[in-house]
GROMACS .gro file of C-alpha atoms in nm:
model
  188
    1UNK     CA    1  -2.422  11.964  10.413
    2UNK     CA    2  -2.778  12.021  10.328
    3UNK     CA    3  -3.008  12.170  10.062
    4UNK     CA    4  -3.163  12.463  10.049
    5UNK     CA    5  -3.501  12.520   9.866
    6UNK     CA    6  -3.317  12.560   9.527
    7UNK     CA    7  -3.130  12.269   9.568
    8UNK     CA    8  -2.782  12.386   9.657
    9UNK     CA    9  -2.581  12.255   9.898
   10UNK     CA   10  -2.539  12.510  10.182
   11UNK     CA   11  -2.331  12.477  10.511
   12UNK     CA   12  -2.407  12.626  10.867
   13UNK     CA   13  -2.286  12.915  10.805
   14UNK     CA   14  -2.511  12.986  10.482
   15UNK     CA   15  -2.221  12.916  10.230
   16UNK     CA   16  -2.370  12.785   9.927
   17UNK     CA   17  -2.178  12.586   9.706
   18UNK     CA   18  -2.284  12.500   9.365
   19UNK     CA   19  -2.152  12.231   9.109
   20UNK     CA   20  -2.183  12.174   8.737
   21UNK     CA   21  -2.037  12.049   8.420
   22UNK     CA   22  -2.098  12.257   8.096
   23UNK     CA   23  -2.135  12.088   7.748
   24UNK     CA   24  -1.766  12.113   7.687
   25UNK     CA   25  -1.648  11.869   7.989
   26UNK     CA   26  -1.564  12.173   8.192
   27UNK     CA   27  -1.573  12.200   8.562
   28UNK     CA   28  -1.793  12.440   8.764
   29UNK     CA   29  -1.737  12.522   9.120
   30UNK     CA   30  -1.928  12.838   9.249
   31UNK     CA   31  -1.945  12.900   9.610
   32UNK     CA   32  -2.124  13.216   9.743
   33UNK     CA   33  -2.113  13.339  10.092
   34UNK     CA   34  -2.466  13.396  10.109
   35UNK     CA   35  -2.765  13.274   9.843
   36UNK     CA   36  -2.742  13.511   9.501
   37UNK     CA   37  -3.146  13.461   9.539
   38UNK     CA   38  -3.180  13.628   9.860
   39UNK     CA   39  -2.883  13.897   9.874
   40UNK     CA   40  -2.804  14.069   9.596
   41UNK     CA   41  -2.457  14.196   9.731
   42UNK     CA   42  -2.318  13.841   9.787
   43UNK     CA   43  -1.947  13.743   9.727
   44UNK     CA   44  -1.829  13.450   9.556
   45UNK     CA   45  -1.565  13.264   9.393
   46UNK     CA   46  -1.621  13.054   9.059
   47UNK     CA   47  -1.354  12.848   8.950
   48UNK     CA   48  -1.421  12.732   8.595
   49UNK     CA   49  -1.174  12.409   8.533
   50UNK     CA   50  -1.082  12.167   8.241
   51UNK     CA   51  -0.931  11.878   8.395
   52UNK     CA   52  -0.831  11.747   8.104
   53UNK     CA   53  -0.627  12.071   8.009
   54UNK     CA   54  -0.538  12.206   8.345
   55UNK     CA   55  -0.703  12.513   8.212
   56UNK     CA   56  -0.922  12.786   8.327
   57UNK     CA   57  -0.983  13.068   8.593
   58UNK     CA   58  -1.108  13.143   8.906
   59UNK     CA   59  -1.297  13.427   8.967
   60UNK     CA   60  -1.337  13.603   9.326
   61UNK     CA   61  -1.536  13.882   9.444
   62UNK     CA   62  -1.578  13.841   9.773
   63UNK     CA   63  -1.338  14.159   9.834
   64UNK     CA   64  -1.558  14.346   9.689
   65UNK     CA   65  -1.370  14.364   9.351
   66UNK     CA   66  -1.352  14.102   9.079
   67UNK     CA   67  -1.020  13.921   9.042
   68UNK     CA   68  -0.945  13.673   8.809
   69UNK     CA   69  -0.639  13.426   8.793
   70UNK     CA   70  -0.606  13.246   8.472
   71UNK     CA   71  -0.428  12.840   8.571
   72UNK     CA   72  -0.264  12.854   8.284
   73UNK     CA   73   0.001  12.984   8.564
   74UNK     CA   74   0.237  12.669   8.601
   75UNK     CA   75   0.334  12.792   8.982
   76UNK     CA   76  -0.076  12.832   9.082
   77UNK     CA   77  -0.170  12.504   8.864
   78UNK     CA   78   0.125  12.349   9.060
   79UNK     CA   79  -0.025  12.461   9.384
   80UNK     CA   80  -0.377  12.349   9.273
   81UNK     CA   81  -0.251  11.987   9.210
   82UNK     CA   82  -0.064  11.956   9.528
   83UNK     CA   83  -0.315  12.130   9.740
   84UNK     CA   84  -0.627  11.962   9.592
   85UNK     CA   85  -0.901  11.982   9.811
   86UNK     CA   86  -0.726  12.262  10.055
   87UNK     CA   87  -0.624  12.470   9.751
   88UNK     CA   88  -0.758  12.850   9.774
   89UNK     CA   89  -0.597  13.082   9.515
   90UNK     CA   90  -0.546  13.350   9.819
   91UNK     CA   91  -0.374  13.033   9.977
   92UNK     CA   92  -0.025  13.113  10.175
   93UNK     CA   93   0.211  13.012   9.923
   94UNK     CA   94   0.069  13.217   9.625
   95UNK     CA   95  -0.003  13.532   9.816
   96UNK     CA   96   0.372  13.511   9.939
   97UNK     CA   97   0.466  13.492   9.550
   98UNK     CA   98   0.227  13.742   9.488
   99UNK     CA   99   0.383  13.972   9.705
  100UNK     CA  100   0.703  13.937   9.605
  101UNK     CA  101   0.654  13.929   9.235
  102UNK     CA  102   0.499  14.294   9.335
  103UNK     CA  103   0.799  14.410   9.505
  104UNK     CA  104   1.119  14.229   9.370
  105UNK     CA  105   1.101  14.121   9.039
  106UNK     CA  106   1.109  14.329   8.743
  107UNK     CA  107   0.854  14.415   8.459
  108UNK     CA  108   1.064  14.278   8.200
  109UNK     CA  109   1.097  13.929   8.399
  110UNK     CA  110   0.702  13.936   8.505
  111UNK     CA  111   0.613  14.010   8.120
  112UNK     CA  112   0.830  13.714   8.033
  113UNK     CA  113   0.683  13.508   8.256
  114UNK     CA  114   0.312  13.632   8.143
  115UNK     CA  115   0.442  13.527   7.828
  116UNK     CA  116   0.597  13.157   7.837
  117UNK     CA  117   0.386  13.046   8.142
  118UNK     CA  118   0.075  12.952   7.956
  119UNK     CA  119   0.284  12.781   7.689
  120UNK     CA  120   0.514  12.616   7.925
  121UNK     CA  121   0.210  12.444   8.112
  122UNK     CA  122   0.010  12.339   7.788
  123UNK     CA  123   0.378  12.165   7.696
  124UNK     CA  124   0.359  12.001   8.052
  125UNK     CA  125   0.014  11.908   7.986
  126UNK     CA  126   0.120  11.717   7.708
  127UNK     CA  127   0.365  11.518   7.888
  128UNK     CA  128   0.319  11.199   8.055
  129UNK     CA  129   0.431  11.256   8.399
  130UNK     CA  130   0.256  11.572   8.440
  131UNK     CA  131   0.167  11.518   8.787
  132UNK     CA  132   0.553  11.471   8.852
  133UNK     CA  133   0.634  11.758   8.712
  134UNK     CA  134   0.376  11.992   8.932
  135UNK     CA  135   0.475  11.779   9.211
  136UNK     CA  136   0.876  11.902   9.083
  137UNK     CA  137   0.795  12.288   9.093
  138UNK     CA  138   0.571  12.258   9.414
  139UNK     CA  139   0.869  12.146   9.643
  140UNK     CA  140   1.142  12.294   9.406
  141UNK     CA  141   1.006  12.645   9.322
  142UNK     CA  142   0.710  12.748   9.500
  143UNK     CA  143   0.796  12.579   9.875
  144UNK     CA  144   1.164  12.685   9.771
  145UNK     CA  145   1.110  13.032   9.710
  146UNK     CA  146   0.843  13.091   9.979
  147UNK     CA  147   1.075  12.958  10.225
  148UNK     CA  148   1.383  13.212  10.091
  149UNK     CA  149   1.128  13.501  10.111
  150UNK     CA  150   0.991  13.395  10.434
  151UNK     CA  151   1.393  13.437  10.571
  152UNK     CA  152   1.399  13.807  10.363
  153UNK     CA  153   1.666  13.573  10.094
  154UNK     CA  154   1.520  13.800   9.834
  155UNK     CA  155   1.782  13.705   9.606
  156UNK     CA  156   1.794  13.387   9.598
  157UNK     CA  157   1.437  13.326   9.587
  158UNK     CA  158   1.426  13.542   9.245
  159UNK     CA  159   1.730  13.329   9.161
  160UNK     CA  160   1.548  13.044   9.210
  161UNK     CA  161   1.201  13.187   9.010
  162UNK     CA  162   1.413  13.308   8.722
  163UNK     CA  163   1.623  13.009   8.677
  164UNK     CA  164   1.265  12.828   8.676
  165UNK     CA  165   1.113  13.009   8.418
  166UNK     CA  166   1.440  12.927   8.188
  167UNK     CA  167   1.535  12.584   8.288
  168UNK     CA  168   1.126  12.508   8.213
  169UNK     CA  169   1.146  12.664   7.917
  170UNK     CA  170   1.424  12.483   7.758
  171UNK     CA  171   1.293  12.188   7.921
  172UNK     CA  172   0.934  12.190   7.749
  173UNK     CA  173   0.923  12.473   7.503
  174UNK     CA  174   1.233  12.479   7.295
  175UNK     CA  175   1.227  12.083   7.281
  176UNK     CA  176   0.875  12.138   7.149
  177UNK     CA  177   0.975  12.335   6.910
  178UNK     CA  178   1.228  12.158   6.754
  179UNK     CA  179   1.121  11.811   6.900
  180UNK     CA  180   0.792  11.752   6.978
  181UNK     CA  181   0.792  11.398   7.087
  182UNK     CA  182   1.044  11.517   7.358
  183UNK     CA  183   0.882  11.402   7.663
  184UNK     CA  184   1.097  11.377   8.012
  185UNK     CA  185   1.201  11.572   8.274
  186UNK     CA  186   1.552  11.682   8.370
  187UNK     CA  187   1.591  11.995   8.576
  188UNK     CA  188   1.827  12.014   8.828
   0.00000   0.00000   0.00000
């Protein structure tokens, strides 16, 4: 990958990819599908990342509209630690869960979700096999539940995503709560 005459990295195809840290230790990523400089009606996706937290969003026009996902998600932070370098928020899995969260499961459940998801992955932050845990509701909830969509098992794959949401919740909110130096994993 080269540099162009601003010093960004660009590819063959003219994507531009730019990288910085900002005085708080956070992560920049901004890639553009054209240079900002020289087209005006460019798309691009920022994603703005703590590493330290697991927090922060990623922003992507390139449909035209802006749409932001916020990681505090535990099911897209779980994809972006298992997917690392190939993850893409419009990736497979999440558009899948996307899709479905659309069509199957109800506002009460998606507002609970909204809700304890940003709690339940600053708890799993805090815990010392964080990675494990991701790794846990990659292959147990988000493969899982892909997989039951993919074969129209509706119900079972909003089994599976409700039971989730509680058995994560009792596993690192409530134990928080009441114990915070409650630090392993058991979900089964």
């Amino acid at each position: 990958m080269d540099k162009d005459e601003y010093g960004h990295y660009v590819n063959d195809e003219g994507v531009e990819i730019r990288t910085s840290t900002d005085k708080y230790g956070r992560d920049h990523i901004d890639i553009y599908d054209s240079c900002p400089a020289e087209n005006p009606d460019h798309g691009s996706i920022h994603i703005n990342y703590d590493s330290d937290t697991g927090k922060g969003t990623i922003v992507d026009t390139t449909s035209g509209e802006k749409e932001t996902t916020d990681t505090s998600c535990y099911l897209t932070t779980a994809c972006m630690k298992n997917l690392k370098n190939n993850f893409d928020d419009q990736c497979y899995q999440l558009d899948i869960l996307r899709w479905f969260r659309d069509k199957f499961v109800s506002q009460e459940d998606k507002e609970r979700y909204y809700e304890i998801a940003p709690i339940i992955v600053d708890a799993i932050e805090k815990s010392d096999n964080k990675d494990n845990v991701y790794k846990y509701i990659y292959n147990n909830v988000v493969l899982y539940c892909v997989r039951k969509i993919e074969e129209d098992n509706f119900d079972e794959a909003y089994s599976r995503y409700k039971n989730s949401v509680l058995a994560l919740e009792n596993q690192f909110v409530k134990p928080v709560k009441q114990q915070p130096h409650v630090k392993k994993l058991i979900l089964s």
